[in-house]
Coordinates of C-alpha atoms in Angstrom, one line a residue:
M1 CA -55.5 137.8 -18.0
V2 CA -58.0 135.2 -16.7
A3 CA -60.7 134.3 -19.0
E4 CA -64.1 134.9 -17.6
P5 CA -66.7 132.3 -17.8
G6 CA -68.6 132.5 -20.6
G7 CA -66.4 134.3 -22.6
P8 CA -65.4 133.8 -26.4
D9 CA -62.6 131.0 -25.0
D10 CA -65.3 128.5 -24.4
Q11 CA -66.7 128.9 -27.7
K12 CA -63.5 127.2 -29.4
P13 CA -63.9 124.0 -31.0
Q14 CA -62.0 121.1 -29.1
S15 CA -59.2 119.2 -30.2
D16 CA -59.4 115.6 -31.4
E17 CA -56.9 114.8 -27.7
A18 CA -60.2 116.2 -26.1
R19 CA -62.7 113.8 -27.4
S20 CA -63.0 109.9 -26.9
A21 CA -61.9 108.5 -30.6
F22 CA -65.5 106.1 -30.3
S23 CA -68.0 109.4 -30.0
Q24 CA -70.1 110.5 -32.4
P25 CA -68.9 113.4 -34.5
A26 CA -70.6 116.6 -34.1
G27 CA -73.6 117.1 -36.8
V28 CA -74.0 113.6 -36.9
G29 CA -77.6 112.3 -35.4
R30 CA -78.0 109.5 -33.1
S31 CA -80.0 106.0 -35.3
A32 CA -81.9 103.7 -34.0
S33 CA -80.7 100.9 -31.9
P34 CA -79.9 98.3 -33.7
S35 CA -81.3 94.6 -34.0
D36 CA -80.4 92.1 -32.1
E37 CA -78.2 89.9 -34.3
D38 CA -76.5 92.6 -34.3
H39 CA -75.3 91.8 -30.6
P40 CA -74.3 88.4 -30.1
T41 CA -74.6 87.2 -26.8
S42 CA -73.0 84.4 -25.5
E43 CA -74.8 80.9 -25.6
F44 CA -74.1 80.3 -22.1
S45 CA -77.1 83.3 -21.1
L46 CA -80.3 83.1 -20.4
P47 CA -82.6 84.1 -23.6
S48 CA -84.8 87.3 -23.2
G49 CA -88.1 86.7 -20.8
L50 CA -86.6 83.9 -19.1
T51 CA -86.7 84.2 -15.8
P52 CA -84.5 81.6 -13.5
E53 CA -86.3 79.9 -10.4
P54 CA -84.6 81.1 -6.9
Q55 CA -81.8 79.0 -5.5
G56 CA -82.8 77.2 -2.0
P57 CA -81.1 76.8 0.4
A58 CA -77.2 74.9 -0.1
S59 CA -77.4 71.3 1.6
G60 CA -74.5 69.4 2.8
S61 CA -73.6 67.3 -0.2
G62 CA -70.9 69.5 -1.9
P63 CA -70.6 73.2 -3.5
G64 CA -73.6 73.7 -6.5
S65 CA -76.3 71.3 -5.1
A66 CA -79.6 73.3 -4.7
S67 CA -82.6 71.9 -3.7
G68 CA -86.0 71.4 -5.6
S69 CA -84.7 72.0 -9.0
D70 CA -81.6 71.9 -10.7
T71 CA -79.4 74.5 -11.1
I72 CA -76.9 76.1 -13.2
G73 CA -72.9 75.5 -11.9
S74 CA -69.8 74.8 -12.5
A75 CA -68.7 71.5 -14.7
F76 CA -66.6 70.1 -11.5
A77 CA -69.2 70.3 -9.4
P78 CA -70.9 66.9 -8.3
P79 CA -74.2 66.4 -9.1
R80 CA -76.9 67.3 -6.7
T81 CA -78.0 63.0 -6.2
Y82 CA -74.4 62.5 -5.0
D83 CA -73.6 61.8 -1.5
A84 CA -70.2 61.4 0.6
R85 CA -70.9 58.5 2.7
N86 CA -73.0 56.6 0.1
S87 CA -70.7 57.5 -2.7
P88 CA -70.4 54.8 -5.8
P89 CA -67.3 52.6 -6.2
A90 CA -64.0 54.5 -7.7
F91 CA -63.8 53.9 -12.0
T92 CA -61.7 50.3 -12.9
P93 CA -60.4 49.7 -15.9
A94 CA -62.9 46.7 -17.8
H95 CA -60.4 43.7 -17.2
G96 CA -60.3 45.5 -13.3
I97 CA -57.0 45.7 -11.9
P98 CA -56.2 42.5 -8.3
M99 CA -56.0 44.4 -5.0
I100 CA -53.1 43.6 -2.9
R101 CA -53.6 43.5 0.9
L102 CA -50.5 43.2 2.9
T103 CA -52.0 41.2 5.5
K104 CA -51.4 37.9 6.7
E105 CA -53.3 36.1 4.2
A106 CA -50.1 33.9 3.1
P107 CA -46.4 34.0 3.5
W108 CA -44.9 36.9 3.2
Q109 CA -42.8 35.0 0.0
D110 CA -46.1 35.1 -1.9
R111 CA -47.1 37.9 -1.7
M112 CA -44.1 39.6 -2.4
R113 CA -43.2 37.8 -5.2
T114 CA -47.3 38.8 -6.2
M115 CA -45.7 42.6 -6.1
L116 CA -42.7 42.3 -7.8
R117 CA -44.2 40.8 -10.9
M118 CA -46.5 43.5 -11.1
P119 CA -46.0 46.5 -12.7
V120 CA -44.4 49.7 -10.9
A121 CA -48.0 51.3 -11.7
D122 CA -50.6 48.6 -10.9
R123 CA -48.2 48.4 -7.5
P124 CA -51.1 49.5 -4.6
A125 CA -48.8 52.3 -1.7
P126 CA -47.3 50.2 1.2
E127 CA -49.2 49.7 4.4
P128 CA -46.7 49.6 7.1
V129 CA -46.1 47.5 9.9
Q130 CA -44.1 48.6 11.9
R131 CA -44.6 51.8 13.4
H132 CA -41.9 54.5 13.5
D133 CA -41.8 58.1 15.1
D134 CA -43.4 61.7 13.4
A135 CA -40.8 62.1 11.3
G136 CA -41.1 59.1 9.3
P137 CA -38.8 55.9 8.5
A138 CA -35.2 56.6 8.4
V139 CA -34.7 55.9 4.9
P140 CA -30.5 54.9 5.4
R141 CA -30.6 52.5 8.4
V142 CA -33.5 50.9 7.0
L143 CA -31.8 50.2 3.4
D144 CA -29.0 49.0 5.4
L145 CA -30.9 46.2 7.1
T146 CA -32.7 45.3 3.9
L147 CA -29.2 44.7 2.1
R148 CA -27.9 42.9 5.4
I149 CA -30.7 40.7 4.9
G150 CA -30.3 40.1 1.2
E151 CA -26.6 39.4 1.6
L152 CA -27.0 36.7 4.8
L153 CA -29.9 35.2 1.9
L154 CA -27.7 34.9 -1.2
A155 CA -25.0 33.8 1.0
G156 CA -27.0 31.3 1.9
G157 CA -27.6 30.0 -1.5
E158 CA -31.6 31.7 -2.0
G159 CA -32.8 32.2 -5.4
A160 CA -32.3 35.9 -6.2
E161 CA -36.1 35.9 -6.9
D162 CA -36.8 34.9 -3.5
V163 CA -34.2 37.4 -1.8
E164 CA -35.6 40.3 -4.0
A165 CA -39.2 39.6 -2.3
A166 CA -37.3 39.6 1.1
M167 CA -35.9 43.2 0.3
F168 CA -38.7 44.4 -0.9
A169 CA -40.9 42.7 2.2
V170 CA -38.8 44.8 4.8
T171 CA -39.1 48.0 3.3
R172 CA -42.8 48.0 2.7
S173 CA -43.3 46.9 6.2
Y174 CA -41.2 49.9 7.4
G175 CA -43.0 52.6 5.4
L176 CA -40.8 52.8 2.0
D177 CA -42.7 53.3 -0.9
R178 CA -40.9 53.2 -4.1
C179 CA -38.3 51.0 -3.6
E180 CA -36.4 48.3 -6.4
P181 CA -34.3 46.1 -5.5
T182 CA -31.6 44.7 -7.8
V183 CA -29.9 41.3 -6.8
T184 CA -26.9 39.8 -8.9
F185 CA -24.8 36.8 -8.1
T186 CA -22.2 39.0 -6.3
L187 CA -23.7 42.7 -5.7
L188 CA -27.0 43.6 -3.7
S189 CA -28.6 47.0 -4.5
I190 CA -31.5 48.6 -3.3
S191 CA -32.9 51.9 -4.8
H192 CA -35.3 54.6 -3.0
Q193 CA -36.6 57.3 -4.4
P194 CA -39.1 59.4 -1.2
S195 CA -42.1 61.5 -4.2
L196 CA -41.3 62.0 -7.8
V197 CA -39.6 65.4 -7.5
D198 CA -37.1 64.0 -4.6
D199 CA -33.5 62.5 -5.5
P200 CA -32.9 59.0 -5.0
V201 CA -31.3 57.3 -2.2
T202 CA -29.5 54.3 -4.0
A203 CA -27.4 51.6 -1.5
S204 CA -25.1 48.9 -2.1
R205 CA -23.7 45.5 -0.7
T206 CA -20.6 42.9 -1.6
V207 CA -21.1 39.3 -1.4
R208 CA -17.8 38.2 -0.3
R209 CA -18.4 35.1 1.2
R210 CA -20.8 32.1 0.4
G211 CA -21.3 29.4 3.3
T212 CA -23.8 26.6 3.3
D213 CA -26.0 27.1 6.7
Y214 CA -29.9 26.6 6.7
T215 CA -29.9 26.9 10.6
R216 CA -28.7 30.5 9.6
L217 CA -30.9 30.6 6.7
A218 CA -34.3 29.6 8.6
A219 CA -33.1 32.3 11.3
V220 CA -33.4 35.3 8.7
F221 CA -36.8 33.8 7.3
R222 CA -38.1 33.7 10.7
L223 CA -36.7 37.2 11.0
I224 CA -38.7 38.5 8.3
D225 CA -42.0 36.6 9.1
D226 CA -42.0 39.1 12.1
I227 CA -41.2 41.9 10.4
T228 CA -44.0 41.6 7.8
T229 CA -46.7 40.1 10.7
V230 CA -48.9 42.7 11.9
E231 CA -48.9 41.3 15.3
G232 CA -46.2 41.9 16.7
E233 CA -43.7 45.0 16.7
I234 CA -40.3 45.3 15.6
S235 CA -38.1 48.0 15.7
L236 CA -35.5 48.5 13.6
E237 CA -33.3 48.2 16.6
E238 CA -34.4 45.5 17.8
A239 CA -34.2 43.7 14.2
Y240 CA -30.9 44.7 14.0
R241 CA -30.1 43.2 17.4
R242 CA -31.1 39.9 16.2
L243 CA -29.8 39.8 12.9
A244 CA -26.3 40.3 15.3
E245 CA -27.5 37.4 17.0
I246 CA -28.3 35.9 13.9
R247 CA -24.1 36.3 12.0
R248 CA -22.8 35.1 15.8
N249 CA -24.5 32.4 15.9
R250 CA -22.3 28.7 15.8
H251 CA -23.4 26.2 13.0
P252 CA -25.2 23.3 14.9
Y253 CA -23.1 20.9 13.9
P254 CA -19.4 20.3 14.9
G255 CA -16.8 19.7 12.2
W256 CA -16.1 16.0 13.3
V257 CA -19.9 15.5 12.8
L258 CA -19.5 17.5 9.2
T259 CA -16.2 14.8 8.5
M260 CA -19.0 11.5 9.7
A261 CA -21.6 13.0 7.2
A262 CA -19.7 13.5 4.2
G263 CA -18.6 9.5 4.8
G264 CA -21.6 8.6 5.3
L265 CA -23.2 9.7 2.4
A266 CA -20.2 8.5 0.4
G267 CA -20.9 5.0 1.7
A268 CA -24.7 5.4 1.2
A269 CA -23.7 6.2 -2.4
S270 CA -21.7 3.2 -2.4
V271 CA -24.1 1.0 -1.3
L272 CA -27.1 2.6 -3.3
V273 CA -25.6 1.7 -7.0
G274 CA -24.5 -2.1 -5.6
G275 CA -22.1 -1.7 -3.2
G276 CA -21.4 -4.1 0.0
P277 CA -20.0 -3.5 3.5
V278 CA -16.5 -3.5 2.9
V279 CA -17.9 -1.1 -0.3
F280 CA -19.5 1.2 2.3
L281 CA -16.2 1.4 4.5
I282 CA -13.9 1.6 1.7
A283 CA -15.7 4.9 0.2
A284 CA -16.5 6.7 3.7
L285 CA -12.7 6.6 4.5
G286 CA -11.8 8.0 1.7
A287 CA -15.2 10.8 1.8
M288 CA -13.7 12.0 5.1
L289 CA -9.9 11.6 4.0
G290 CA -10.9 14.0 0.9
D291 CA -12.8 16.1 3.0
R292 CA -9.9 16.7 5.5
L293 CA -7.6 17.5 2.2
A294 CA -10.2 20.1 1.5
W295 CA -10.8 21.5 5.3
L296 CA -6.7 21.9 5.3
C297 CA -6.4 23.6 1.5
A298 CA -9.2 26.1 3.1
G299 CA -7.2 26.8 6.0
R300 CA -4.2 27.8 3.6
G301 CA -6.4 30.1 1.7
L302 CA -6.4 27.7 -1.7
P303 CA -9.5 29.0 -3.7
E304 CA -12.4 26.4 -3.7
F305 CA -11.1 25.2 -7.2
Y306 CA -8.3 23.3 -6.2
Q307 CA -10.2 22.0 -2.5
F308 CA -12.7 20.4 -4.8
V309 CA -9.9 18.8 -6.6
V310 CA -8.2 16.9 -3.7
A311 CA -11.5 16.1 -2.0
A312 CA -12.0 14.2 -5.8
M313 CA -8.3 12.1 -5.5
P314 CA -9.1 9.9 -2.2
P315 CA -12.0 8.0 -3.4
A316 CA -10.4 7.5 -6.9
A317 CA -7.4 6.6 -5.6
M318 CA -8.7 4.1 -3.7
G319 CA -10.9 2.7 -5.9
V320 CA -7.4 2.2 -8.3
A321 CA -5.8 1.0 -5.3
L322 CA -8.6 -1.8 -4.9
T323 CA -8.5 -2.6 -8.7
L324 CA -4.8 -3.3 -8.2
T325 CA -5.4 -5.6 -5.2
H326 CA -7.8 -8.0 -7.6
W327 CA -10.6 -8.2 -4.8
S328 CA -13.4 -9.9 -6.5
D329 CA -16.1 -9.4 -4.1
V330 CA -15.5 -4.9 -3.6
R331 CA -16.6 -3.0 -6.8
P332 CA -14.0 -0.4 -7.3
S333 CA -16.6 1.7 -9.4
A334 CA -18.8 2.2 -6.8
V335 CA -16.4 3.6 -4.5
I336 CA -15.5 5.7 -6.8
T337 CA -19.1 6.6 -7.7
G338 CA -19.8 7.2 -3.9
G339 CA -17.0 9.8 -3.4
L340 CA -18.4 11.2 -7.3
F341 CA -21.9 11.7 -4.9
A342 CA -20.5 13.4 -2.1
L343 CA -18.8 16.2 -4.5
L344 CA -21.4 16.9 -7.1
P345 CA -23.1 20.4 -6.8
G346 CA -26.3 19.9 -6.5
R347 CA -27.1 22.6 -4.3
A348 CA -25.8 25.4 -6.4
L349 CA -27.1 23.3 -9.8
V350 CA -30.5 24.2 -8.8
A351 CA -30.2 27.3 -7.7
G352 CA -28.5 28.3 -11.3
V353 CA -31.1 26.4 -13.4
Q354 CA -34.1 28.3 -11.0
D355 CA -32.5 31.7 -11.3
G356 CA -32.8 31.2 -14.9
L357 CA -36.4 30.1 -15.4
T358 CA -37.2 32.6 -13.3
G359 CA -35.6 35.9 -15.4
Y360 CA -32.5 36.2 -13.7
Y361 CA -30.2 35.6 -16.5
I362 CA -27.2 37.4 -14.9
T363 CA -27.4 35.4 -11.6
A364 CA -27.8 31.9 -13.6
A365 CA -25.0 32.7 -15.9
A366 CA -22.6 33.2 -12.6
R367 CA -24.6 30.1 -11.0
L368 CA -23.9 28.2 -14.2
L369 CA -20.7 29.2 -14.6
E370 CA -19.3 28.5 -11.3
V371 CA -21.5 25.2 -11.2
M372 CA -18.6 24.2 -14.3
Y373 CA -16.0 25.1 -12.4
F374 CA -16.2 22.9 -9.6
F375 CA -17.4 19.7 -12.3
I376 CA -14.0 21.0 -14.3
A377 CA -12.4 20.4 -10.5
I378 CA -13.7 17.2 -9.8
V379 CA -12.9 15.7 -13.1
T380 CA -9.9 16.9 -12.8
G381 CA -9.2 15.3 -9.6
V382 CA -10.8 11.7 -10.7
L383 CA -8.6 11.8 -13.6
L384 CA -5.4 12.4 -11.9
A385 CA -5.9 9.7 -9.8
L386 CA -7.6 7.2 -13.2
Y387 CA -4.7 8.3 -15.2
G388 CA -2.2 7.4 -12.4
G389 CA -3.7 4.0 -11.8
L390 CA -3.8 2.7 -15.6
Q391 CA -0.3 3.7 -15.2
L392 CA 0.8 1.2 -12.8
G393 CA -1.3 -1.7 -14.6
A394 CA -4.8 -1.1 -12.8
E395 CA -7.8 -2.5 -15.6
L396 CA -11.1 -0.2 -14.8
D397 CA -13.5 -2.2 -17.0
P398 CA -16.2 0.7 -18.2
E399 CA -18.3 -2.2 -19.4
A400 CA -19.2 -3.0 -15.2
R401 CA -22.5 -2.4 -14.4
F402 CA -24.1 -2.2 -10.7
I403 CA -26.2 -4.3 -9.0
T404 CA -29.2 -1.6 -8.5
H405 CA -32.4 -3.8 -9.3
D406 CA -32.3 -6.8 -6.6
R407 CA -32.4 -5.4 -3.6
P408 CA -35.0 -2.3 -3.2
V409 CA -35.6 -1.8 0.6
V410 CA -31.6 -1.9 0.8
Q411 CA -31.4 1.0 -1.7
I412 CA -34.4 2.9 -0.2
L413 CA -32.6 3.0 3.5
A414 CA -29.4 3.9 1.5
S415 CA -31.5 6.9 0.2
M416 CA -32.8 7.8 3.2
V417 CA -29.0 7.5 4.8
L418 CA -27.4 9.4 2.2
T419 CA -30.3 12.4 2.7
L420 CA -29.8 12.5 6.5
A421 CA -26.2 13.0 5.9
F422 CA -26.5 15.0 2.9
A423 CA -28.9 17.7 5.4
I424 CA -26.3 17.1 8.4
L425 CA -23.9 18.8 5.9
L426 CA -26.1 21.4 5.0
Q427 CA -26.3 22.3 8.6
Q428 CA -30.2 22.1 8.6
E429 CA -32.1 22.3 11.7
R430 CA -32.7 19.2 13.8
A431 CA -36.3 19.9 12.8
T432 CA -36.4 19.5 9.6
V433 CA -34.2 16.8 9.1
L434 CA -36.6 14.2 9.4
A435 CA -39.4 15.8 6.9
V436 CA -36.0 16.3 4.2
T437 CA -35.3 12.3 4.6
L438 CA -38.7 11.3 4.3
N439 CA -38.5 13.3 1.2
G440 CA -35.5 11.8 -0.1
G441 CA -37.0 8.5 0.7
V442 CA -40.4 9.0 -1.3
A443 CA -37.9 10.9 -4.1
W444 CA -36.0 7.3 -5.1
I445 CA -39.2 5.1 -4.7
I446 CA -40.7 6.8 -7.3
Y447 CA -37.1 7.3 -9.2
G448 CA -36.6 3.3 -9.2
A449 CA -40.5 2.3 -9.8
M450 CA -40.4 4.5 -12.9
A451 CA -36.5 3.4 -13.8
R452 CA -35.9 0.5 -12.9
T453 CA -39.4 -1.5 -12.7
G454 CA -41.4 0.8 -15.3
G455 CA -38.2 0.7 -17.9
L456 CA -38.9 4.3 -18.7
S457 CA -35.8 6.4 -19.6
A458 CA -33.9 7.6 -17.0
V459 CA -33.9 11.7 -17.3
A460 CA -37.4 11.3 -17.7
A461 CA -37.9 9.2 -14.2
T462 CA -35.2 11.8 -12.7
A463 CA -37.3 14.7 -13.9
T464 CA -40.7 13.4 -12.2
A465 CA -39.2 12.6 -8.6
A466 CA -37.3 15.5 -8.8
G467 CA -40.6 17.7 -9.6
L468 CA -42.2 15.2 -6.2
V469 CA -39.6 16.6 -4.4
G470 CA -39.8 20.6 -5.4
L471 CA -43.9 19.9 -4.7
F472 CA -43.3 18.2 -1.2
G473 CA -40.2 20.6 -0.5
Q474 CA -43.5 24.0 -1.2
L475 CA -45.8 22.3 0.8
F476 CA -43.1 21.9 3.9
S477 CA -42.2 25.1 3.9
R478 CA -45.2 26.4 3.4
Y479 CA -46.8 25.1 6.8
R480 CA -43.2 25.9 8.2
Y481 CA -43.1 29.4 7.0
T482 CA -39.6 29.3 6.3
S483 CA -37.8 28.7 2.9
S484 CA -38.1 25.8 0.8
L485 CA -34.2 25.3 0.3
P486 CA -33.9 22.9 3.7
F487 CA -36.8 20.8 2.2
I488 CA -35.5 20.2 -1.6
T489 CA -31.7 20.5 -1.5
A490 CA -30.8 17.2 0.5
A491 CA -33.9 15.3 -1.2
I492 CA -32.4 15.3 -4.4
G493 CA -28.9 13.5 -3.3
P494 CA -30.2 10.4 -4.3
L495 CA -31.2 11.5 -7.5
L496 CA -27.8 13.2 -8.9
P497 CA -25.7 11.4 -11.7
G498 CA -22.8 10.0 -9.9
S499 CA -22.7 6.6 -12.0
A500 CA -22.5 8.2 -15.2
T501 CA -20.1 10.5 -14.4
Y502 CA -17.8 8.3 -13.5
F503 CA -18.3 5.9 -16.9
G504 CA -18.0 9.2 -18.4
L505 CA -14.4 10.4 -16.8
L506 CA -13.5 6.5 -17.3
G507 CA -14.2 6.9 -20.9
V508 CA -12.2 9.8 -20.9
A509 CA -8.9 8.2 -19.3
Q510 CA -9.2 5.2 -21.4
N511 CA -9.1 7.6 -24.8
E512 CA -12.4 6.5 -25.6
L513 CA -13.8 10.0 -26.4
D514 CA -17.2 8.7 -27.7
R515 CA -18.3 6.7 -25.2
G516 CA -16.7 9.1 -22.9
L517 CA -18.6 12.3 -23.7
A518 CA -22.2 10.0 -24.4
S519 CA -22.2 9.2 -20.9
L520 CA -21.1 12.3 -19.7
S521 CA -24.0 14.1 -21.9
T522 CA -26.2 11.5 -20.0
A523 CA -24.8 13.6 -16.9
V524 CA -25.7 16.6 -17.7
A525 CA -29.0 15.9 -19.1
T526 CA -30.1 13.9 -15.8
A527 CA -28.6 17.2 -13.7
L528 CA -30.5 19.7 -15.8
A529 CA -33.1 17.5 -15.2
I530 CA -33.2 17.4 -11.7
A531 CA -32.8 21.3 -12.0
I532 CA -35.6 21.6 -14.2
G533 CA -38.0 19.5 -12.3
V534 CA -37.7 20.8 -9.0
N535 CA -38.7 24.5 -10.1
L536 CA -41.6 22.8 -12.4
G537 CA -42.7 21.1 -8.9
S538 CA -42.4 24.4 -7.2
E539 CA -44.3 26.3 -9.8
I540 CA -46.9 23.6 -9.3
S541 CA -47.6 23.9 -5.7
R542 CA -47.7 27.7 -6.5
L543 CA -50.6 27.4 -9.2
F544 CA -53.1 25.9 -6.9
M545 CA -52.3 28.5 -4.2
R546 CA -54.7 31.4 -4.2
V547 CA -53.1 35.3 -5.2
P548 CA -53.2 36.6 -2.0
G549 CA -55.4 39.4 -2.3
A550 CA -56.8 38.7 -5.6
V551 CA -60.2 40.1 -6.7
G552 CA -62.0 37.5 -8.5
G553 CA -59.4 35.2 -8.9
A554 CA -57.3 37.0 -10.7
N555 CA -54.4 34.3 -12.4
R556 CA -50.6 34.4 -11.2
R557 CA -48.6 37.1 -13.2
A558 CA -45.6 36.1 -14.7
A559 CA -42.1 36.6 -13.6
K560 CA -41.0 37.8 -17.2
R561 CA -43.3 40.3 -19.5
T562 CA -42.1 38.9 -22.8
R563 CA -43.0 36.0 -25.0
G564 CA -40.0 35.9 -26.9
F565 CA -40.3 38.8 -29.1

């Protein structure tokens, strides 16, 4: 039976579930409203009695802006005085951050070296010089092209820092950011990370063969300069085509010219240390014979160590033969010294010391180890000939000194001929031969004026002359936008320690170790003075050059960030 409305069932009290837990129970009177202190409000709310001003129409300066009065808006909204067209400059630290612009204000070597010596966090975003399609640059092909260019530079004797700068320049020109090249003596690698969430792409290449060809080196530098230039457009296909042409190009000088140059270098060196016309011919003949024997050993696949041993024996053997024939007008020591000048590894020594001074210690150690092996090979070849001559009764006088101070004009001409022959052996371009020949003549004039005329230390005079060679070489290279090696390596030829090396080896052969080791120590000190002087001259030339793109005259960053601790 259904209860009718107003029946007794409507008068039943409701259960606890039928009413709210926050409602006042029956029989409790409603109290007066509590005071304002019992009802805390938000500290951002308007107090009672204050009426906000009406907001005007929004202006175009940004969200939250108002006209006529300040309004309460988001903390991230710009103020009403902000104007996007006349925005204030961005915040920078107190010391400032130098801005680097990848424009052709300076040679790419200086621009990329500046980038490499900056911390990774301070490097600006790349400004792609070469165009690519809408899909972006072809990362694998760009990395492969970069490694091939770096291989040619490293195989040609370029320093590790310059090789890294070249690789960095190519990748940034094609729009690849966050690339880190790494150069060692035989291995090149480069890593590219597309973004912070993508996996990095890494490629590497091994340098197995090395050859001295400064013409090819200059062509590679021109290719890099064209890639990094905003005026021209070099696609990947065009860059690959030009690189293949550089690889296929033959050497500028044939083999017989190189052999004649080796003879001219040895003959000029013998005249430089006091020899005459007969000594010039004999030293040239011995050096050419040694060069042909070395080519024969290279064709049979013998390592370079044995090639140097074989090449060092004929000049020493001819000097011993002159001693046995008792020619009074011929200086055997000058003949042997001239042959040593043609074999001393000055190029590898300068590159090794330069890598060490710029912070590439692994590559520097490998290069200096190579120099040590070559020097040991030369010592072995010369000692074999000297020991043979001593057994046959040759009287080699270690006290014989060279006549080097009474023929300044002849010595200057001999130094220039030596430099010219050295430049041909290095396969330099014909356009650079004259400049490097003059540079070598100036180096010998400075050395002669300080050591012969001024009576200063030979090591100090050598370091000063080598510093000028490095300074002029850097200036020549900046003028022609190319590598500095063609203007430096041949010019240090007259400064090489050929005579000190010969007297040291002679002392060892005659069982006079004290005198021999002292002379060899002088030779090592002279060689290090040449390498350090060349590097110091190059750094001094860059010291007075403006840092490309630097604002406010920022100082040039060092190669290493450590200070010995």
